[in-house]
């Protein structure tokens, strides 16, 4: 085995977004492209030298090849030991669990989350720090600056390792431990929820339940937890075999891409409880008979019912949500006398709050929720939490629990409109059109609502004092309504414009109206102020959730 230093010129644009570096597979397949980013991680993260690294991904196309490259680079850069999931598989929440349980110095997670896979699809990589969470901005900035001036990468000349056999192997002076990708994660979740109560619920003959793994990473996890440990029938977990192209589907758990599940549960009422997760297992969609649960409402319901789960029976310290997420969780926190924090989009912003013990639950409107058990969002955790609540509230349904919640705390009507793969210049023009008008909007009306604030959201971390500016345009009508506009950082082609709409309704008699009709005045206002149809040429959003 020979250690080689390969000369390298920097690649433009290796700046991690909200969830790491994401590009087309063909970009990552360029000679030296993956290596440049990984070497930048190794060059900037001194704790990894002589330390423990966790490695795995969602199984998408190029996952196995990338892992072999990273292992040889890790050996050449002085990492002492690597834990890698069998077959190269580790869901994002499982990777966080493994980092924390084994006290690793960090981890590399290979995923483009909910983006499509396959040879023509997307690929991604991100570095998680020792707390198990995504690297904060100071770390990602250091990695990016290093990538701009990199001149070489180190790699060991060696044959590929067998990733399908659990056990230890040697690679140069480094130990590679291939681990069961599910074991640590499943053991952790078992400490949080009442598995006996959930088992009794899902084994009832009249309880109709289905989980759609979308041919993504959660298939093996769902089989182990839901079928092997909780006794659900084999038919309850569908699309459970991870595939490099996700079976040709789009592994994004929403009513558009998980349309059959949505139809069976919400439209046809064939299922009492249904759920889906995404490419890397960190997102979730919760459905009931006749109802789709807004992710914002899901966070609020979990906070309001947290004591029903053994892991949270002593109460929660606080709640945090991303700024575009509805203020439903705020209402619960206020009623319970708990702090509620509003952060920018990106799970890394929850890390300091979790580490400081300021919060227990956190979530984003983009189908992500989790707690202090990890430092990542966690799809199956949310599914088990909902099942735990249903088991502890016998005779109630997903819909009745939601309706009871709205009566207690009010309903926050909420929707997100996505304009995907928009020309980047046109997308920026649409947002700039709204941005320049913000100072003129104060005091003006949206129907009967009065605009009380209009700004570009900035955040000061209450733990370390760091600041993040330019996090999304806000038009706020007091406690009654909000419009948010921002560009997404998760795509790989063009830009995605996201418009968010929220309207509070306290009157129970008006809490069961059509969401889009209820929000129409806000939608019409946002479309006028951004000129989004004219700038993008789109007659309507690509996805409405």
Short mmCIF file of C-alpha atoms in Angstrom, two decimals:
data_model
loop_
_atom_site.label_atom_id
_atom_site.label_comp_id
_atom_site.label_asym_id
_atom_site.label_seq_id
_atom_site.Cartn_x
_atom_site.Cartn_y
_atom_site.Cartn_z
CA UNK A 1 0.00 0.00 0.00
CA UNK A 2 1.44 3.33 -1.06
CA UNK A 3 0.43 6.76 0.24
CA UNK A 4 0.14 9.21 -2.61
CA UNK A 5 -0.26 12.98 -2.80
CA UNK A 6 -2.18 13.87 -5.93
CA UNK A 7 -1.84 17.45 -7.29
CA UNK A 8 -5.19 19.21 -7.48
CA UNK A 9 -6.63 22.51 -8.62
CA UNK A 10 -9.58 23.99 -6.69
CA UNK A 11 -13.10 23.50 -8.00
CA UNK A 12 -15.36 26.54 -7.94
CA UNK A 13 -18.45 26.52 -5.76
CA UNK A 14 -17.70 23.89 -3.13
CA UNK A 15 -19.55 25.94 -0.52
CA UNK A 16 -21.85 23.80 1.64
CA UNK A 17 -25.49 24.88 1.76
CA UNK A 18 -28.00 24.33 4.56
CA UNK A 19 -27.35 20.57 4.36
CA UNK A 20 -23.88 20.17 2.92
CA UNK A 21 -22.53 20.17 -0.62
CA UNK A 22 -25.05 19.01 -3.22
CA UNK A 23 -24.46 18.70 -6.92
CA UNK A 24 -25.34 16.43 -9.81
CA UNK A 25 -23.76 12.96 -9.72
CA UNK A 26 -21.80 13.84 -12.84
CA UNK A 27 -20.20 16.76 -10.99
CA UNK A 28 -19.05 14.52 -8.14
CA UNK A 29 -17.74 11.98 -10.65
CA UNK A 30 -15.23 14.49 -12.00
CA UNK A 31 -11.70 13.36 -11.12
CA UNK A 32 -10.69 15.04 -7.89
CA UNK A 33 -14.02 16.74 -7.13
CA UNK A 34 -15.09 14.58 -4.18
CA UNK A 35 -11.49 14.32 -3.09
CA UNK A 36 -11.08 18.10 -2.95
CA UNK A 37 -14.00 18.51 -0.55
CA UNK A 38 -13.04 15.56 1.64
CA UNK A 39 -9.41 16.70 1.85
CA UNK A 40 -10.66 20.15 2.86
CA UNK A 41 -12.56 18.52 5.72
CA UNK A 42 -9.52 16.55 6.84
CA UNK A 43 -7.23 19.60 6.55
CA UNK A 44 -9.47 21.80 8.69
CA UNK A 45 -10.75 19.32 11.31
CA UNK A 46 -7.67 18.58 13.38
CA UNK A 47 -9.56 16.42 15.89
CA UNK A 48 -10.03 13.75 13.23
CA UNK A 49 -6.31 12.97 13.12
CA UNK A 50 -5.84 9.95 15.35
CA UNK A 51 -9.59 9.99 15.98
CA UNK A 52 -12.79 8.18 15.09
CA UNK A 53 -14.82 8.99 11.97
CA UNK A 54 -18.35 7.75 11.17
CA UNK A 55 -19.16 7.18 7.49
CA UNK A 56 -22.26 6.18 5.54
CA UNK A 57 -24.98 7.35 3.23
CA UNK A 58 -28.45 6.82 1.85
CA UNK A 59 -27.44 4.25 -0.76
CA UNK A 60 -28.03 6.43 -3.79
CA UNK A 61 -26.01 6.06 -6.98
CA UNK A 62 -22.25 6.66 -6.42
CA UNK A 63 -22.59 5.99 -2.66
CA UNK A 64 -20.43 2.86 -2.62
CA UNK A 65 -17.72 4.28 -4.85
CA UNK A 66 -17.52 7.47 -2.79
CA UNK A 67 -17.17 5.52 0.45
CA UNK A 68 -14.24 3.51 -0.90
CA UNK A 69 -12.50 6.74 -1.93
CA UNK A 70 -13.14 8.37 1.45
CA UNK A 71 -11.86 5.31 3.33
CA UNK A 72 -8.57 5.36 1.41
CA UNK A 73 -8.28 9.10 2.01
CA UNK A 74 -9.03 8.71 5.72
CA UNK A 75 -6.25 6.13 6.02
CA UNK A 76 -3.86 8.49 4.26
CA UNK A 77 -4.79 11.41 6.54
CA UNK A 78 -4.15 9.78 9.88
CA UNK A 79 -7.66 8.83 10.99
CA UNK A 80 -7.29 5.95 13.44
CA UNK A 81 -10.66 4.26 13.01
CA UNK A 82 -13.76 4.50 10.83
CA UNK A 83 -17.21 3.13 11.60
CA UNK A 84 -19.07 2.53 8.32
CA UNK A 85 -22.58 1.19 7.90
CA UNK A 86 -22.92 -2.22 6.27
CA UNK A 87 -23.33 -1.83 2.52
CA UNK A 88 -22.36 1.82 2.94
CA UNK A 89 -25.77 2.49 4.49
CA UNK A 90 -26.44 4.90 7.36
CA UNK A 91 -29.51 7.08 7.56
CA UNK A 92 -28.80 10.66 8.59
CA UNK A 93 -30.41 10.27 12.05
CA UNK A 94 -28.66 6.93 12.54
CA UNK A 95 -25.32 8.53 11.68
CA UNK A 96 -25.97 11.14 14.35
CA UNK A 97 -26.81 8.39 16.85
CA UNK A 98 -23.63 6.48 16.03
CA UNK A 99 -21.44 9.59 16.32
CA UNK A 100 -22.89 10.37 19.73
CA UNK A 101 -22.93 6.82 21.12
CA UNK A 102 -19.35 6.04 20.09
CA UNK A 103 -18.01 9.53 20.89
CA UNK A 104 -16.63 10.00 17.39
CA UNK A 105 -14.83 13.19 16.40
CA UNK A 106 -17.21 13.62 13.46
CA UNK A 107 -18.88 11.97 10.52
CA UNK A 108 -19.26 12.22 6.76
CA UNK A 109 -22.80 11.59 5.52
CA UNK A 110 -23.33 10.94 1.82
CA UNK A 111 -26.77 12.08 0.77
CA UNK A 112 -28.74 14.63 -1.20
CA UNK A 113 -31.67 14.00 1.15
CA UNK A 114 -35.00 14.23 -0.68
CA UNK A 115 -33.46 15.00 -4.10
CA UNK A 116 -33.78 12.41 -6.92
CA UNK A 117 -31.06 9.79 -7.37
CA UNK A 118 -29.60 7.67 -10.16
CA UNK A 119 -26.82 8.37 -12.68
CA UNK A 120 -28.54 11.58 -13.80
CA UNK A 121 -29.68 12.53 -10.31
CA UNK A 122 -28.12 14.29 -7.36
CA UNK A 123 -25.42 13.46 -4.84
CA UNK A 124 -24.27 15.17 -1.69
CA UNK A 125 -21.87 15.09 1.22
CA UNK A 126 -21.82 16.86 4.56
CA UNK A 127 -19.67 16.88 7.65
CA UNK A 128 -21.26 16.40 11.07
CA UNK A 129 -19.36 17.46 14.16
CA UNK A 130 -18.76 15.55 17.41
CA UNK A 131 -22.18 16.40 18.86
CA UNK A 132 -23.73 14.46 15.96
CA UNK A 133 -25.15 17.53 14.26
CA UNK A 134 -24.46 19.34 10.99
CA UNK A 135 -21.36 21.49 11.03
CA UNK A 136 -22.11 25.10 12.06
CA UNK A 137 -21.38 27.99 9.73
CA UNK A 138 -17.90 28.65 11.14
CA UNK A 139 -16.87 25.08 10.30
CA UNK A 140 -18.46 24.98 6.83
CA UNK A 141 -16.87 28.34 6.02
CA UNK A 142 -13.45 27.02 7.00
CA UNK A 143 -13.95 23.95 4.81
CA UNK A 144 -15.05 26.14 1.90
CA UNK A 145 -12.09 28.51 2.21
CA UNK A 146 -9.73 25.53 2.27
CA UNK A 147 -11.37 24.11 -0.88
CA UNK A 148 -10.67 27.39 -2.68
CA UNK A 149 -6.91 27.10 -2.18
CA UNK A 150 -6.37 23.35 -2.06
CA UNK A 151 -3.36 22.05 -4.01
CA UNK A 152 -3.31 18.32 -3.34
CA UNK A 153 -5.14 15.43 -1.73
CA UNK A 154 -3.77 12.39 0.09
CA UNK A 155 -4.94 8.87 -0.67
CA UNK A 156 -3.79 5.34 -0.01
CA UNK A 157 -3.36 2.97 -2.96
CA UNK A 158 -5.35 -0.08 -1.89
CA UNK A 159 -8.05 -2.50 -3.01
CA UNK A 160 -11.69 -1.88 -2.13
CA UNK A 161 -12.86 -3.19 1.23
CA UNK A 162 -15.76 -5.58 1.72
CA UNK A 163 -18.54 -3.31 2.97
CA UNK A 164 -21.15 -6.10 3.20
CA UNK A 165 -19.51 -8.05 6.05
CA UNK A 166 -19.92 -6.80 9.61
CA UNK A 167 -16.57 -6.80 11.41
CA UNK A 168 -13.14 -5.19 11.46
CA UNK A 169 -10.71 -4.79 8.58
CA UNK A 170 -7.38 -3.00 8.27
CA UNK A 171 -6.58 -0.34 5.72
CA UNK A 172 -2.98 0.74 6.13
CA UNK A 173 -2.66 1.82 9.75
CA UNK A 174 -6.41 2.44 10.10
CA UNK A 175 -9.10 0.13 11.46
CA UNK A 176 -12.37 -0.01 9.51
CA UNK A 177 -15.34 -1.38 11.46
CA UNK A 178 -18.34 -2.31 9.34
CA UNK A 179 -21.36 -2.06 11.65
CA UNK A 180 -25.04 -2.96 11.58
CA UNK A 181 -26.51 0.37 10.40
CA UNK A 182 -29.74 -0.07 12.41
CA UNK A 183 -28.61 -1.42 15.78
CA UNK A 184 -27.52 1.74 17.64
CA UNK A 185 -30.43 3.77 16.28
CA UNK A 186 -33.10 1.20 17.15
CA UNK A 187 -31.71 0.81 20.66
CA UNK A 188 -31.91 4.57 21.18
CA UNK A 189 -35.53 4.87 20.03
CA UNK A 190 -36.52 2.00 22.29
CA UNK A 191 -35.55 4.16 25.29
CA UNK A 192 -37.88 6.98 24.21
CA UNK A 193 -41.21 5.34 23.41
CA UNK A 194 -43.64 2.84 24.94
CA UNK A 195 -43.04 -0.07 22.58
CA UNK A 196 -45.56 -2.27 24.41
CA UNK A 197 -48.35 0.27 23.90
CA UNK A 198 -47.41 0.85 20.26
CA UNK A 199 -47.22 -2.89 19.65
CA UNK A 200 -50.73 -3.35 21.05
CA UNK A 201 -52.02 -0.56 18.80
CA UNK A 202 -50.55 -1.64 15.48
CA UNK A 203 -51.45 -5.29 16.05
CA UNK A 204 -55.16 -4.47 16.40
CA UNK A 205 -57.02 -6.08 13.49
CA UNK A 206 -58.98 -2.90 12.79
CA UNK A 207 -55.97 -0.54 12.87
CA UNK A 208 -54.93 0.08 9.26
CA UNK A 209 -51.36 1.29 9.07
CA UNK A 210 -48.77 1.79 6.33
CA UNK A 211 -45.26 3.20 6.11
CA UNK A 212 -43.77 4.09 2.71
CA UNK A 213 -39.96 4.00 2.66
CA UNK A 214 -39.95 5.30 -0.94
CA UNK A 215 -37.17 2.84 -1.92
CA UNK A 216 -34.84 4.95 0.23
CA UNK A 217 -32.67 4.39 3.27
CA UNK A 218 -35.43 3.96 5.88
CA UNK A 219 -36.55 0.60 4.47
CA UNK A 220 -34.21 -1.51 6.64
CA UNK A 221 -34.88 0.71 9.66
CA UNK A 222 -38.66 0.49 9.27
CA UNK A 223 -38.54 -3.27 8.86
CA UNK A 224 -36.44 -3.70 12.00
CA UNK A 225 -38.50 -1.32 14.15
CA UNK A 226 -42.04 -1.70 12.85
CA UNK A 227 -42.09 -5.33 11.77
CA UNK A 228 -39.42 -7.16 13.78
CA UNK A 229 -39.69 -5.22 17.04
CA UNK A 230 -43.29 -3.99 17.02
CA UNK A 231 -45.01 -6.81 15.16
CA UNK A 232 -46.57 -4.92 12.28
CA UNK A 233 -47.53 -7.12 9.31
CA UNK A 234 -45.05 -7.32 6.44
CA UNK A 235 -47.53 -5.44 4.26
CA UNK A 236 -47.38 -2.41 6.56
CA UNK A 237 -43.96 -1.37 5.20
CA UNK A 238 -43.88 -0.75 1.45
CA UNK A 239 -41.12 0.23 -1.00
CA UNK A 240 -38.67 -0.96 1.65
CA UNK A 241 -35.75 -1.98 -0.56
CA UNK A 242 -33.23 0.88 -0.91
CA UNK A 243 -32.37 1.47 -4.56
CA UNK A 244 -29.69 3.62 -6.15
CA UNK A 245 -32.33 5.55 -8.11
CA UNK A 246 -35.09 5.25 -5.47
CA UNK A 247 -37.03 3.07 -7.86
CA UNK A 248 -37.25 5.93 -10.33
CA UNK A 249 -39.22 7.99 -7.82
CA UNK A 250 -38.61 11.28 -6.06
CA UNK A 251 -37.90 10.44 -2.38
CA UNK A 252 -39.59 13.53 -0.96
CA UNK A 253 -42.41 12.68 1.50
CA UNK A 254 -45.16 15.06 0.47
CA UNK A 255 -48.60 14.69 -1.16
CA UNK A 256 -47.12 15.18 -4.64
CA UNK A 257 -44.37 12.55 -4.58
CA UNK A 258 -46.03 10.11 -2.15
CA UNK A 259 -49.31 10.48 -4.00
CA UNK A 260 -50.58 6.90 -3.67
CA UNK A 261 -50.11 6.89 0.08
CA UNK A 262 -51.79 10.28 0.28
CA UNK A 263 -54.73 9.09 -1.85
CA UNK A 264 -55.23 5.90 0.15
CA UNK A 265 -55.20 7.69 3.51
CA UNK A 266 -56.49 11.21 2.97
CA UNK A 267 -58.79 10.94 -0.03
CA UNK A 268 -60.08 7.36 0.12
CA UNK A 269 -59.84 6.95 3.90
CA UNK A 270 -58.44 3.42 3.65
CA UNK A 271 -55.76 3.92 6.32
CA UNK A 272 -56.06 5.03 9.94
CA UNK A 273 -52.41 6.10 10.07
CA UNK A 274 -49.84 6.45 7.30
CA UNK A 275 -46.38 7.90 7.07
CA UNK A 276 -43.47 8.26 4.67
CA UNK A 277 -39.82 9.23 4.93
CA UNK A 278 -37.29 10.62 2.48
CA UNK A 279 -34.01 9.66 0.83
CA UNK A 280 -31.81 9.77 3.93
CA UNK A 281 -34.46 9.16 6.58
CA UNK A 282 -34.56 12.53 8.29
CA UNK A 283 -37.95 13.78 7.05
CA UNK A 284 -41.47 12.53 7.66
CA UNK A 285 -44.99 12.97 6.40
CA UNK A 286 -47.82 12.09 8.79
CA UNK A 287 -51.28 11.21 7.41
CA UNK A 288 -54.52 10.03 8.94
CA UNK A 289 -57.88 9.00 7.65
CA UNK A 290 -59.08 12.07 5.75
CA UNK A 291 -56.28 14.37 6.89
CA UNK A 292 -52.67 15.33 6.12
CA UNK A 293 -50.83 16.76 9.13
CA UNK A 294 -48.93 19.95 8.43
CA UNK A 295 -45.33 19.55 9.63
CA UNK A 296 -45.80 22.75 11.61
CA UNK A 297 -48.85 21.28 13.33
CA UNK A 298 -47.00 18.02 13.88
CA UNK A 299 -44.30 19.77 15.92
CA UNK A 300 -46.97 21.54 17.97
CA UNK A 301 -48.93 18.33 18.64
CA UNK A 302 -45.78 16.49 19.70
CA UNK A 303 -44.90 19.32 22.09
CA UNK A 304 -48.41 19.37 23.57
CA UNK A 305 -48.43 15.58 24.06
CA UNK A 306 -44.77 14.99 24.90
CA UNK A 307 -45.45 13.61 28.39
CA UNK A 308 -47.26 10.62 26.85
CA UNK A 309 -43.90 9.23 25.67
CA UNK A 310 -41.63 7.74 28.38
CA UNK A 311 -38.55 9.58 27.11
CA UNK A 312 -40.29 12.93 27.68
CA UNK A 313 -42.50 12.03 30.65
CA UNK A 314 -40.76 14.59 32.87
CA UNK A 315 -41.59 17.41 30.48
CA UNK A 316 -39.59 19.31 27.90
CA UNK A 317 -37.20 22.22 28.36
CA UNK A 318 -38.37 24.25 25.37
CA UNK A 319 -39.17 24.22 21.67
CA UNK A 320 -37.50 25.68 18.59
CA UNK A 321 -38.70 26.08 15.02
CA UNK A 322 -37.27 27.46 11.83
CA UNK A 323 -38.49 30.94 10.93
CA UNK A 324 -40.71 29.82 7.99
CA UNK A 325 -42.39 27.17 10.16
CA UNK A 326 -45.81 28.24 11.44
CA UNK A 327 -46.22 29.67 14.92
CA UNK A 328 -48.35 26.72 16.09
CA UNK A 329 -45.52 25.53 18.36
CA UNK A 330 -45.27 29.03 19.84
CA UNK A 331 -48.87 28.78 21.03
CA UNK A 332 -48.19 25.47 22.80
CA UNK A 333 -44.98 26.77 24.37
CA UNK A 334 -46.78 29.87 25.67
CA UNK A 335 -49.56 27.78 27.18
CA UNK A 336 -47.05 25.47 28.87
CA UNK A 337 -44.81 28.30 30.04
CA UNK A 338 -41.88 27.14 27.91
CA UNK A 339 -39.39 29.11 25.81
CA UNK A 340 -39.82 28.95 22.04
CA UNK A 341 -36.96 29.93 19.73
CA UNK A 342 -37.18 31.05 16.10
CA UNK A 343 -34.09 30.16 14.04
CA UNK A 344 -33.07 30.35 10.38
CA UNK A 345 -33.75 27.38 8.13
CA UNK A 346 -31.12 24.67 8.55
CA UNK A 347 -30.89 22.02 11.27
CA UNK A 348 -27.45 23.24 12.33
CA UNK A 349 -29.09 26.24 13.99
CA UNK A 350 -30.75 23.98 16.57
CA UNK A 351 -27.46 22.44 17.67
CA UNK A 352 -26.36 25.08 20.19
CA UNK A 353 -29.83 25.26 21.75
CA UNK A 354 -29.93 21.47 22.14
CA UNK A 355 -26.40 21.24 23.52
CA UNK A 356 -27.14 24.01 26.02
CA UNK A 357 -30.30 22.25 27.23
CA UNK A 358 -32.46 25.20 26.19
CA UNK A 359 -34.81 23.06 24.08
CA UNK A 360 -35.98 19.44 23.83
CA UNK A 361 -38.09 19.43 20.64
CA UNK A 362 -37.42 21.20 17.36
CA UNK A 363 -38.76 21.20 13.83
CA UNK A 364 -38.98 22.71 10.37
CA UNK A 365 -41.90 23.09 8.00
CA UNK A 366 -40.03 20.99 5.42
CA UNK A 367 -41.22 17.75 7.04
CA UNK A 368 -38.47 17.64 9.67
CA UNK A 369 -38.91 17.13 13.42
CA UNK A 370 -36.70 15.74 16.16
CA UNK A 371 -35.52 16.14 19.74
CA UNK A 372 -32.45 16.19 21.94
CA UNK A 373 -31.90 12.44 21.46
CA UNK A 374 -29.98 13.34 18.26
CA UNK A 375 -28.64 16.41 16.51
CA UNK A 376 -30.48 15.70 13.25
CA UNK A 377 -34.09 15.61 12.21
CA UNK A 378 -35.48 12.10 12.46
CA UNK A 379 -38.26 10.66 10.32
CA UNK A 380 -38.96 7.35 12.08
CA UNK A 381 -38.72 9.04 15.48
CA UNK A 382 -41.66 11.24 14.48
CA UNK A 383 -43.62 8.22 13.23
CA UNK A 384 -43.11 6.36 16.51
CA UNK A 385 -43.98 9.49 18.50
CA UNK A 386 -47.32 9.78 16.68
CA UNK A 387 -48.00 6.07 17.20
CA UNK A 388 -47.18 6.50 20.89
CA UNK A 389 -49.69 9.36 21.14
CA UNK A 390 -52.39 7.36 19.34
CA UNK A 391 -51.72 4.40 21.63
CA UNK A 392 -52.04 6.59 24.73
CA UNK A 393 -55.20 8.34 23.52
CA UNK A 394 -57.40 5.30 22.82
CA UNK A 395 -60.41 5.80 20.61
CA UNK A 396 -58.98 8.95 19.05
CA UNK A 397 -57.83 9.40 15.47
CA UNK A 398 -55.22 11.59 13.84
CA UNK A 399 -58.01 13.96 12.78
CA UNK A 400 -59.69 14.11 16.19
CA UNK A 401 -56.34 14.79 17.88
CA UNK A 402 -55.68 17.64 15.45
CA UNK A 403 -59.15 19.12 15.90
CA UNK A 404 -58.85 18.95 19.68
CA UNK A 405 -55.45 20.66 19.40
CA UNK A 406 -56.89 23.48 17.29
CA UNK A 407 -59.74 24.05 19.74
CA UNK A 408 -57.24 24.39 22.58
CA UNK A 409 -54.54 26.48 20.87
CA UNK A 410 -56.15 27.87 17.70
CA UNK A 411 -55.41 26.75 14.17
CA UNK A 412 -52.52 28.12 12.13
CA UNK A 413 -53.60 27.62 8.52
CA UNK A 414 -50.39 27.04 6.62
CA UNK A 415 -49.04 26.26 3.15
CA UNK A 416 -45.80 26.37 1.17
CA UNK A 417 -45.63 27.06 -2.57
CA UNK A 418 -42.47 25.90 -4.37
CA UNK A 419 -41.31 27.15 -7.75
CA UNK A 420 -38.58 24.65 -8.63
CA UNK A 421 -35.56 24.81 -10.98
CA UNK A 422 -36.10 28.49 -11.75
CA UNK A 423 -33.35 30.37 -13.56
CA UNK A 424 -31.19 31.73 -10.73
CA UNK A 425 -31.20 35.31 -12.05
CA UNK A 426 -34.99 35.32 -12.45
CA UNK A 427 -35.46 33.85 -8.99
CA UNK A 428 -33.28 36.54 -7.44
CA UNK A 429 -35.16 39.23 -9.38
CA UNK A 430 -38.48 38.02 -7.98
CA UNK A 431 -37.23 38.19 -4.41
CA UNK A 432 -35.51 41.53 -4.99
CA UNK A 433 -38.82 42.90 -6.24
CA UNK A 434 -40.34 42.11 -2.85
CA UNK A 435 -37.22 43.18 -0.94
CA UNK A 436 -37.16 46.72 -2.28
CA UNK A 437 -40.85 47.17 -1.47
CA UNK A 438 -40.55 46.09 2.19
CA UNK A 439 -40.08 49.61 3.63
CA UNK A 440 -43.25 50.81 1.90
CA UNK A 441 -45.51 48.03 3.21
CA UNK A 442 -45.83 49.02 6.87
CA UNK A 443 -49.42 49.98 7.71
CA UNK A 444 -50.83 48.77 4.39
CA UNK A 445 -53.61 46.19 4.19
CA UNK A 446 -54.00 42.63 2.99
CA UNK A 447 -57.75 42.38 3.02
CA UNK A 448 -58.70 43.12 6.62
CA UNK A 449 -55.19 42.46 7.90
CA UNK A 450 -52.69 45.24 8.64
CA UNK A 451 -48.97 44.78 7.95
CA UNK A 452 -47.07 45.49 11.18
CA UNK A 453 -43.57 44.45 10.12
CA UNK A 454 -41.67 43.76 6.88
CA UNK A 455 -38.01 42.78 6.97
CA UNK A 456 -35.22 40.38 6.04
CA UNK A 457 -34.88 37.96 8.95
CA UNK A 458 -31.63 38.05 10.95
CA UNK A 459 -30.76 35.75 13.84
CA UNK A 460 -28.44 36.10 16.81
CA UNK A 461 -27.67 32.77 18.44
CA UNK A 462 -28.60 33.11 22.14
CA UNK A 463 -25.87 30.64 23.13
CA UNK A 464 -22.74 31.82 21.30
CA UNK A 465 -23.84 35.22 19.99
CA UNK A 466 -23.11 34.40 16.33
CA UNK A 467 -25.20 36.26 13.75
CA UNK A 468 -26.85 35.09 10.54
CA UNK A 469 -28.36 37.69 8.24
CA UNK A 470 -30.46 37.55 5.07
CA UNK A 471 -32.40 34.47 6.15
CA UNK A 472 -35.73 35.19 4.45
CA UNK A 473 -38.10 38.04 3.65
CA UNK A 474 -41.01 38.46 6.05
CA UNK A 475 -44.30 40.32 5.79
CA UNK A 476 -46.03 40.11 9.16
CA UNK A 477 -49.55 41.06 10.19
CA UNK A 478 -49.20 40.99 13.98
CA UNK A 479 -50.16 37.64 15.49
CA UNK A 480 -52.67 36.96 12.73
CA UNK A 481 -50.69 36.26 9.57
CA UNK A 482 -47.29 35.99 7.90
CA UNK A 483 -45.88 35.72 4.39
CA UNK A 484 -42.30 34.44 3.99
CA UNK A 485 -40.21 34.35 0.81
CA UNK A 486 -36.79 32.75 0.44
CA UNK A 487 -34.57 30.77 -1.90
CA UNK A 488 -34.02 27.13 -0.98
CA UNK A 489 -30.47 25.87 -0.48
CA UNK A 490 -31.21 22.18 -1.13
CA UNK A 491 -31.50 21.99 -4.91
CA UNK A 492 -28.80 21.33 -7.50
CA UNK A 493 -30.38 22.84 -10.59
CA UNK A 494 -31.31 26.51 -10.92
CA UNK A 495 -33.03 27.93 -7.85
CA UNK A 496 -36.15 27.06 -5.89
CA UNK A 497 -38.34 29.93 -4.71
CA UNK A 498 -40.37 29.12 -1.64
CA UNK A 499 -43.34 31.18 -0.53
CA UNK A 500 -44.90 30.43 2.86
CA UNK A 501 -48.34 31.51 4.05
CA UNK A 502 -49.76 31.45 7.57
CA UNK A 503 -53.09 32.64 8.99
CA UNK A 504 -54.24 32.19 12.58
CA UNK A 505 -57.84 31.23 13.29
CA UNK A 506 -59.05 31.09 16.90
CA UNK A 507 -62.73 30.39 16.18
CA UNK A 508 -63.40 26.60 16.25
CA UNK A 509 -66.33 27.14 13.89
CA UNK A 510 -63.88 28.31 11.21
CA UNK A 511 -61.10 25.79 11.72
CA UNK A 512 -62.12 23.23 9.10
CA UNK A 513 -62.10 25.33 5.95
CA UNK A 514 -60.12 24.71 2.76
CA UNK A 515 -56.52 25.73 3.38
CA UNK A 516 -55.75 27.31 0.00
CA UNK A 517 -59.05 29.22 -0.04
CA UNK A 518 -58.42 30.49 3.47
CA UNK A 519 -54.95 31.70 2.51
CA UNK A 520 -55.90 33.14 -0.89
CA UNK A 521 -55.64 36.85 0.07
CA UNK A 522 -52.09 36.25 1.30
CA UNK A 523 -51.20 34.20 -1.78
CA UNK A 524 -52.52 36.86 -4.16
CA UNK A 525 -50.62 39.58 -2.30
CA UNK A 526 -47.33 37.67 -2.43
CA UNK A 527 -47.68 36.92 -6.12
CA UNK A 528 -48.31 40.60 -6.85
CA UNK A 529 -45.45 41.88 -4.69
CA UNK A 530 -42.88 39.45 -6.10
CA UNK A 531 -44.18 39.45 -9.68
CA UNK A 532 -43.33 35.76 -9.50
CA UNK A 533 -45.44 34.69 -12.47
CA UNK A 534 -43.97 37.33 -14.75
CA UNK A 535 -40.38 36.77 -13.60
CA UNK A 536 -40.49 32.97 -13.75
CA UNK A 537 -43.00 32.42 -16.55
CA UNK A 538 -44.82 29.94 -14.27
CA UNK A 539 -48.60 30.02 -14.06
CA UNK A 540 -48.57 28.18 -10.73
CA UNK A 541 -46.20 26.56 -8.24
CA UNK A 542 -44.63 23.20 -9.04
CA UNK A 543 -45.41 21.85 -5.58
CA UNK A 544 -47.95 22.98 -2.97
CA UNK A 545 -47.72 21.52 0.52
#
